[in-house]
PDB file of C-alpha atoms and ligand atoms in Angstrom:
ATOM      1  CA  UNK A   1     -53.436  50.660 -42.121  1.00 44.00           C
ATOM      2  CA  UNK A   2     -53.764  48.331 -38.806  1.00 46.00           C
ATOM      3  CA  UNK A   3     -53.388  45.784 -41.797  1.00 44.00           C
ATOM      4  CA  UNK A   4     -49.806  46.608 -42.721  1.00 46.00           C
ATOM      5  CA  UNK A   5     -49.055  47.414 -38.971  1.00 44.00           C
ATOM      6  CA  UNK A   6     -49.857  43.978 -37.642  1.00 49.00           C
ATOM      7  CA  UNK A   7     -47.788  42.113 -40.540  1.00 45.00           C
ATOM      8  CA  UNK A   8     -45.040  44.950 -39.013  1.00 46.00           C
ATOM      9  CA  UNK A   9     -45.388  43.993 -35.360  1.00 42.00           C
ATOM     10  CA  UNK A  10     -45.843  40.216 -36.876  1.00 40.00           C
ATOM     11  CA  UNK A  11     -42.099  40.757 -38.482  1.00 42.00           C
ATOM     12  CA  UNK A  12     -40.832  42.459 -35.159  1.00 40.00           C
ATOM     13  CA  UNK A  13     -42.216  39.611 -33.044  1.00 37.00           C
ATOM     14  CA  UNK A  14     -41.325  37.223 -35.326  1.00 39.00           C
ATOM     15  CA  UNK A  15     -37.438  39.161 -35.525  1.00 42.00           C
ATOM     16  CA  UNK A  16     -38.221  38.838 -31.943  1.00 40.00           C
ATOM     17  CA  UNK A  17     -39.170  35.433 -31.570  1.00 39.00           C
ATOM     18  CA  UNK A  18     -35.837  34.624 -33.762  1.00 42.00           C
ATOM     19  CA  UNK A  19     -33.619  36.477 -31.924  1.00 42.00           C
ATOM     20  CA  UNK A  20     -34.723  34.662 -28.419  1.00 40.00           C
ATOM     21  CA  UNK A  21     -34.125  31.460 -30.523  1.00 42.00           C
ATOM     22  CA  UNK A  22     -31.053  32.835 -31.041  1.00 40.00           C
ATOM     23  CA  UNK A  23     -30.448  33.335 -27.403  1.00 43.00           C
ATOM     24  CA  UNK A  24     -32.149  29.871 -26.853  1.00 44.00           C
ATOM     25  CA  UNK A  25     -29.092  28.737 -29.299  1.00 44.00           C
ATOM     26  CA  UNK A  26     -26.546  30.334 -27.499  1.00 43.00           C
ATOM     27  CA  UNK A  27     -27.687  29.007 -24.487  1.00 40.00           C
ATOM     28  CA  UNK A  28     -28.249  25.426 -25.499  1.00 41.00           C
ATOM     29  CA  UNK A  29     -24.492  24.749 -25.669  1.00 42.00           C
ATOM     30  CA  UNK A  30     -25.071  24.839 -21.963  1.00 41.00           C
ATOM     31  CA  UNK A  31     -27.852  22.169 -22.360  1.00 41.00           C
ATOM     32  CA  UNK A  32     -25.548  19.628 -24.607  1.00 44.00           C
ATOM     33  CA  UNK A  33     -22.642  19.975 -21.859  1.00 42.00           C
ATOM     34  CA  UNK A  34     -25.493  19.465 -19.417  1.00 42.00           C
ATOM     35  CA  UNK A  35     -26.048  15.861 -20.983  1.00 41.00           C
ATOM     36  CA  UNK A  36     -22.864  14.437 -20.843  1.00 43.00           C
ATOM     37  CA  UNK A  37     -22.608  15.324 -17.512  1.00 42.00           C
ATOM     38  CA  UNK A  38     -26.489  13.930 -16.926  1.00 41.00           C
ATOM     39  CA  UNK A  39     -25.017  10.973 -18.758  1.00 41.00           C
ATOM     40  CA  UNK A  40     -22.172  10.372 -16.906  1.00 41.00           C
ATOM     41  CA  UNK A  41     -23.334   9.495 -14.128  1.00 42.00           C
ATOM     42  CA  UNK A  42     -25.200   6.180 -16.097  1.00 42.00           C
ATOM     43  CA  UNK A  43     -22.403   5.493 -16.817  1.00 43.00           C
ATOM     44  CA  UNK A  44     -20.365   5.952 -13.611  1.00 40.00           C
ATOM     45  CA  UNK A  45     -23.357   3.001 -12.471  1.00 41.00           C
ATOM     46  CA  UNK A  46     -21.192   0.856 -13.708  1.00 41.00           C
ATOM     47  CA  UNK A  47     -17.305   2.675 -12.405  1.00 43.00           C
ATOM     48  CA  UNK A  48     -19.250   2.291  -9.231  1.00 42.00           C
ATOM     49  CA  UNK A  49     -18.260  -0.531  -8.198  1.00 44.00           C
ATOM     50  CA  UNK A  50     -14.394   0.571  -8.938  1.00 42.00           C
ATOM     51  CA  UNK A  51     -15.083   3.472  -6.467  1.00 43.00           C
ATOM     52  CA  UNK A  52     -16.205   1.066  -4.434  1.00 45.00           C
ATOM     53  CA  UNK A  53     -13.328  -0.760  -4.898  1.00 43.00           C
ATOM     54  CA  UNK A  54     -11.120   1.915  -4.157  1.00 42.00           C
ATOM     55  CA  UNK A  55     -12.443   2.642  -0.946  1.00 42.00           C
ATOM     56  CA  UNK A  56     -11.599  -0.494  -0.250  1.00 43.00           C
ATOM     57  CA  UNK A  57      -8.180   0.273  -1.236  1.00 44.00           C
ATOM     58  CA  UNK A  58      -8.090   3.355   0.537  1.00 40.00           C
ATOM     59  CA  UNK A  59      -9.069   1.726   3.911  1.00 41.00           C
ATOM     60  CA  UNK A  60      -6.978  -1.071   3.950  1.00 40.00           C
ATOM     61  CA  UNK A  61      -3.753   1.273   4.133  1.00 42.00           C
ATOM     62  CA  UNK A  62      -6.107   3.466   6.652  1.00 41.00           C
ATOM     63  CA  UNK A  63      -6.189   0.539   8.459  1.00 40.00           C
ATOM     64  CA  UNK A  64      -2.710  -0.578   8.188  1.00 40.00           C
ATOM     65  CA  UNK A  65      -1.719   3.425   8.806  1.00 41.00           C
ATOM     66  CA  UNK A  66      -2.372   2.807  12.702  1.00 40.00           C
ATOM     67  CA  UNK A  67      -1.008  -0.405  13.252  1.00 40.00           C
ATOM     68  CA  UNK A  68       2.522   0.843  11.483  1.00 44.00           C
ATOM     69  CA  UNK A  69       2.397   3.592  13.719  1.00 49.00           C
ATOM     70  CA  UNK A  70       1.524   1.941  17.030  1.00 48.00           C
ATOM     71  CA  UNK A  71       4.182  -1.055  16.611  1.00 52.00           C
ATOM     72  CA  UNK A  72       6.924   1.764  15.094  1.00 86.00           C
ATOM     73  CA  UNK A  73       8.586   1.359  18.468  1.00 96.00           C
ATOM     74  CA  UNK A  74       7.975  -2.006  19.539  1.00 96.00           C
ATOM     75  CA  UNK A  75       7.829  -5.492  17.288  1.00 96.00           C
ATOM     76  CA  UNK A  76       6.548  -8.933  18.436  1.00 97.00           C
ATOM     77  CA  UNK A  77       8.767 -12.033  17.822  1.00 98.00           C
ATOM     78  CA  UNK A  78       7.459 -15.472  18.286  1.00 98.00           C
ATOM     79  CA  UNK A  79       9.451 -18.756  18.924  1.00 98.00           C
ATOM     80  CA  UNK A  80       8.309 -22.216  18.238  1.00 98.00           C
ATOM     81  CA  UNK A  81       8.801 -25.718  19.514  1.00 98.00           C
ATOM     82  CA  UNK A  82      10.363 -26.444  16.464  1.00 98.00           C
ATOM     83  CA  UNK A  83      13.708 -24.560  17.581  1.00 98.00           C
ATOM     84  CA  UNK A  84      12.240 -20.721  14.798  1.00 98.00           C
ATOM     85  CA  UNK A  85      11.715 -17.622  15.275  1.00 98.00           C
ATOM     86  CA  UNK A  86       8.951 -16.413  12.850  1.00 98.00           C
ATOM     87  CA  UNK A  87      11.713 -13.873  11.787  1.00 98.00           C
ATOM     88  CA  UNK A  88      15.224 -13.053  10.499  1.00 97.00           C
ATOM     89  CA  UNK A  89      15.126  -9.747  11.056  1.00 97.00           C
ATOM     90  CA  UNK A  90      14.183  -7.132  13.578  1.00 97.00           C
ATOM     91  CA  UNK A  91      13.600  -3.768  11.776  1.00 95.00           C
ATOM     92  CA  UNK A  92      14.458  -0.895  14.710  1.00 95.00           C
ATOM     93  CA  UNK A  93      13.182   2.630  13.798  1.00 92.00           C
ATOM     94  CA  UNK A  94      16.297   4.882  15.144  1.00 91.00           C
ATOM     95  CA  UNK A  95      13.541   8.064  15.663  1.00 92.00           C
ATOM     96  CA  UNK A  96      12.164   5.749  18.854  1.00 95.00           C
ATOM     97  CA  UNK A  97      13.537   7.253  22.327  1.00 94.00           C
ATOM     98  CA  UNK A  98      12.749   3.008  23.151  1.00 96.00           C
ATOM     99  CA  UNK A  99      12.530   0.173  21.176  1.00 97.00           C
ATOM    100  CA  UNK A 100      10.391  -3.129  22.417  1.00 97.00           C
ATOM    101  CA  UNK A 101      11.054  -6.563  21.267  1.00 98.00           C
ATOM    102  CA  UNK A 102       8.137  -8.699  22.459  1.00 98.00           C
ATOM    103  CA  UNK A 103       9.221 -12.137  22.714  1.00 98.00           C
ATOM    104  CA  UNK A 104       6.534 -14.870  22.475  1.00 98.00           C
ATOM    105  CA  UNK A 105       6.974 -18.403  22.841  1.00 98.00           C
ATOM    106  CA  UNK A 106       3.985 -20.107  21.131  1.00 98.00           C
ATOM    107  CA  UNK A 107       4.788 -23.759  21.831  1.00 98.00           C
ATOM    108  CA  UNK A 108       4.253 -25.742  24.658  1.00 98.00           C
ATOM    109  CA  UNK A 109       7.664 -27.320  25.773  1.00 98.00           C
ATOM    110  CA  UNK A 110       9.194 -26.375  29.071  1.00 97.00           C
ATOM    111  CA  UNK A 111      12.122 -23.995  28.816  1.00 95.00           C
ATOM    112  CA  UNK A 112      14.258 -26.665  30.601  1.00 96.00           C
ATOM    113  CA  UNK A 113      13.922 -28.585  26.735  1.00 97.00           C
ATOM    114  CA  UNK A 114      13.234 -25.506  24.618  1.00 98.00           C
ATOM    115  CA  UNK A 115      13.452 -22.354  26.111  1.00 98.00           C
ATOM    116  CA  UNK A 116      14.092 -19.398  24.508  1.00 98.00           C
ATOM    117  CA  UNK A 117      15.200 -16.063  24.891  1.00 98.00           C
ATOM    118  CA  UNK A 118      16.149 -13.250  22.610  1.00 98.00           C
ATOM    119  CA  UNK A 119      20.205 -11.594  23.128  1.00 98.00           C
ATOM    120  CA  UNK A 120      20.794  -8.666  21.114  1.00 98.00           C
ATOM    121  CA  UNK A 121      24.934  -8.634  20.311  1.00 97.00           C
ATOM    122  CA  UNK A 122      27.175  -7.569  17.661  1.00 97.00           C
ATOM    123  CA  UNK A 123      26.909 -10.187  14.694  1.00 97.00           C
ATOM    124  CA  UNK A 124      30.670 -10.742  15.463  1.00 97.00           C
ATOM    125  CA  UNK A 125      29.949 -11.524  19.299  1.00 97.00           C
ATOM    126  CA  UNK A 126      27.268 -14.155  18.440  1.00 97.00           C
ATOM    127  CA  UNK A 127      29.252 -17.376  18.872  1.00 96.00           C
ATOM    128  CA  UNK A 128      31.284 -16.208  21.645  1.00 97.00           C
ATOM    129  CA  UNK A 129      28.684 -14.836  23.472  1.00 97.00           C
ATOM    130  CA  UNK A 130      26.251 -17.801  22.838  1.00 97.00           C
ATOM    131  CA  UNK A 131      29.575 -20.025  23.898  1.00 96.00           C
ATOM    132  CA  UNK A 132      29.591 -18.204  27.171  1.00 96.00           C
ATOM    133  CA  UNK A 133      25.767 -18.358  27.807  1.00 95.00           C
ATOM    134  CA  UNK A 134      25.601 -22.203  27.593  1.00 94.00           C
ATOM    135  CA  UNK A 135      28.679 -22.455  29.854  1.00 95.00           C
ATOM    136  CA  UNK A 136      26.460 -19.693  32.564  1.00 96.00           C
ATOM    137  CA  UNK A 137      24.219 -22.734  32.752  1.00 96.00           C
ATOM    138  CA  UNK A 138      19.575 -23.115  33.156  1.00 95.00           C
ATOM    139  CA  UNK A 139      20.200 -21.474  36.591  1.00 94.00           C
ATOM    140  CA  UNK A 140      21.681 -17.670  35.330  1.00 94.00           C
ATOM    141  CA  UNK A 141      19.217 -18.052  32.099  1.00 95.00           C
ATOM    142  CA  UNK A 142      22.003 -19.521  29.457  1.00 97.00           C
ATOM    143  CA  UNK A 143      23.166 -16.062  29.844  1.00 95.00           C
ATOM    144  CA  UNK A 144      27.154 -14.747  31.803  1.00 94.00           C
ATOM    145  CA  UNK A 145      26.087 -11.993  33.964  1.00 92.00           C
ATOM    146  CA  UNK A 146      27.177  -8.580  33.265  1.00 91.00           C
ATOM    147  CA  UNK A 147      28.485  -9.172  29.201  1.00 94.00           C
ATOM    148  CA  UNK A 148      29.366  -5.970  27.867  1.00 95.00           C
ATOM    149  CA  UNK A 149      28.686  -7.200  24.657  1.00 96.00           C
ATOM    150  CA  UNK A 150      24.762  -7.910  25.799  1.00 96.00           C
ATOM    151  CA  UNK A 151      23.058  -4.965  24.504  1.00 96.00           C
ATOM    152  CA  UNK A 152      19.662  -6.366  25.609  1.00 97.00           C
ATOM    153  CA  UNK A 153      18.238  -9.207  26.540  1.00 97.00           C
ATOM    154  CA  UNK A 154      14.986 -10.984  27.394  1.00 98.00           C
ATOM    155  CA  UNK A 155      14.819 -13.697  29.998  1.00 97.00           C
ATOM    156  CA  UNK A 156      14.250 -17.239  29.130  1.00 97.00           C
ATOM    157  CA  UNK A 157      10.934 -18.724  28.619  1.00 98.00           C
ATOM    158  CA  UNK A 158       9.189 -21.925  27.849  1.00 98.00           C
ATOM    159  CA  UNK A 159       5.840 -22.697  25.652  1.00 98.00           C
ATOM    160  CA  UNK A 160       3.327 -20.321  26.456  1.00 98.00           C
ATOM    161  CA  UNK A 161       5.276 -17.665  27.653  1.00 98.00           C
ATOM    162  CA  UNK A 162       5.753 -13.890  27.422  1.00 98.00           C
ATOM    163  CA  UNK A 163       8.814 -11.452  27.538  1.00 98.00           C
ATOM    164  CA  UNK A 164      10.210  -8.444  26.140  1.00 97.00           C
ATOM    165  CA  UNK A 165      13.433  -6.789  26.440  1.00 98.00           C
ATOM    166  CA  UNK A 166      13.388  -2.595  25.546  1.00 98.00           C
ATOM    167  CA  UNK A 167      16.715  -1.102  23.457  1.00 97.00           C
ATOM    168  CA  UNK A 168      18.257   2.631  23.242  1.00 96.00           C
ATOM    169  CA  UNK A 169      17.828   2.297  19.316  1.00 95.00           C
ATOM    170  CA  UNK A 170      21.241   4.872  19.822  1.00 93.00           C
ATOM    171  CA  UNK A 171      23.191   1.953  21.118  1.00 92.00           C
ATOM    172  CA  UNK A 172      23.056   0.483  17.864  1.00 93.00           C
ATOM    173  CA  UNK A 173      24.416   3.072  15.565  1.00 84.00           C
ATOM    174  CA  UNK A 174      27.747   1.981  15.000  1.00 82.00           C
ATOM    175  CA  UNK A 175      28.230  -2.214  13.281  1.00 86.00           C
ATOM    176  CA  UNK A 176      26.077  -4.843  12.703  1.00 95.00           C
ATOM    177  CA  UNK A 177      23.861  -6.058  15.169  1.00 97.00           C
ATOM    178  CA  UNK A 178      22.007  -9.330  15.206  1.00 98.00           C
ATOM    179  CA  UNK A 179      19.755 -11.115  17.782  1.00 98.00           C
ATOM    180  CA  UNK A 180      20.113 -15.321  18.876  1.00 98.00           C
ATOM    181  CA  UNK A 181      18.724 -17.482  21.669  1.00 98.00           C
ATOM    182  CA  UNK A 182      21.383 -18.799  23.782  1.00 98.00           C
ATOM    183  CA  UNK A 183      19.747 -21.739  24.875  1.00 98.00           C
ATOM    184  CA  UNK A 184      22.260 -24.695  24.277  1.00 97.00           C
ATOM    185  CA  UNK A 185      22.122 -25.699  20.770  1.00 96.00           C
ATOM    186  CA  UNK A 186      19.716 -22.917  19.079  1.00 98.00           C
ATOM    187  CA  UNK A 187      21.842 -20.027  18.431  1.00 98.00           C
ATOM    188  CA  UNK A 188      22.776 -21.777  15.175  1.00 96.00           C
ATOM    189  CA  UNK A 189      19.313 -21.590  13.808  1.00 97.00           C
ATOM    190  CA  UNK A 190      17.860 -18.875  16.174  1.00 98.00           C
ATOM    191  CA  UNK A 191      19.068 -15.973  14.793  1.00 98.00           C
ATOM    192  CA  UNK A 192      18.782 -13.246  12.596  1.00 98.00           C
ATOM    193  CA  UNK A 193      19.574  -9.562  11.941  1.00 97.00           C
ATOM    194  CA  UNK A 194      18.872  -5.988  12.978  1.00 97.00           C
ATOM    195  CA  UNK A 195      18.106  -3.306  10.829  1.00 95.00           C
ATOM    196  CA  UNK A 196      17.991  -0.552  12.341  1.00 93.00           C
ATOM    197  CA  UNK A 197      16.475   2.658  10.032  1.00 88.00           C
TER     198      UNK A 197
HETATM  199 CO1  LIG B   1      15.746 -21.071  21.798  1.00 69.59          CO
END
């Protein structure tokens, strides 16, 4: 009797033992997804370095992020001895309450040869202005006192030299602005535009 029992219990356990290996089964679908995963990342050895890469990416504009931010309201301009500015164009963010133009003179000739300075004027008041300035003579700067048509102005400078000059960006809503050097001779060359966004 314990005979037929057994084989009985050895069915149910082996019923048993099948339907837990059916319920392994189920449940290895979980394994498989488990491997690509385990897989992926040997394989993302080698996407590493692109991650690596883009963190690169992703801290140059971090980097960049600040500096945009901090010179929003203020640019630099430089001026050579070769009669340049390093720019043609002053972008002005309108948002700023100020606006600073830095105005750096990275030669070393006197300003009594080649000075520099940086007027801000309507593009249609360049020549006139600049005209004007070089008549004023060295002594008031190359620049007539009191020109209504000045809407800023640094002073005059020679190699090695520093200025700025600071702008209501709201005084140039309306035309086309431009900036120049009115030492004698440079406006021609020295100048370039405003933008003002
Ligand atoms: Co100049």
């Amino acid at each position: 009797m314990a005979s037929f029992i057994k084989p009985s219990f050895a069915v149910l356990l082996l019923s048993a033992l099948a339907a837990c290996g059916g319920q392994q089964q189920e449940s290895t679908p979980a394994a498989p997804s488990e491997t690509p995963a385990a897989s992926a990342p040997a394989e993302s050895s080698a996407p590493a370095p692109a991650s690596e890469a883009s963190a690169v990416e992703a801290s140059a504009p971090a980097a960049s992020e600040p500096a945009q931010s901090a010179d929003a309201c203020e640019t630099t301009v430089e001026a050579n001895d070769q009669m340049q500015y390093n720019t043609q164009e002053i972008s002005i963010n309108k948002a700023c309450q100020s606006f600073t133009v830095k105005l750096k003179h990275t030669g070393s000739a006197p300003k009594t040869s080649m000075g520099h300075n940086l007027v801000i004027t309507k593009t249609a008041d360049i020549d006139d202005v600049a005209k004007e300035a070089m008549a004023a003579g060295p002594d008031q700067g190359y620049l007539k006192a009191d020109d209504a048509r000045i809407i800023a102005h640094t002073d005059m400078i020679g190699g090695g030299e520093e200025t700025n000059l600071t702008i209501d960006p709201s005084k140039l809503a309306d035309g086309s602005y431009s900036f120049f050097c009115t030492f004698p001779g440079h406006s021609g060359v020295m100048r370039g535009t405003i933008n003002v966004h």
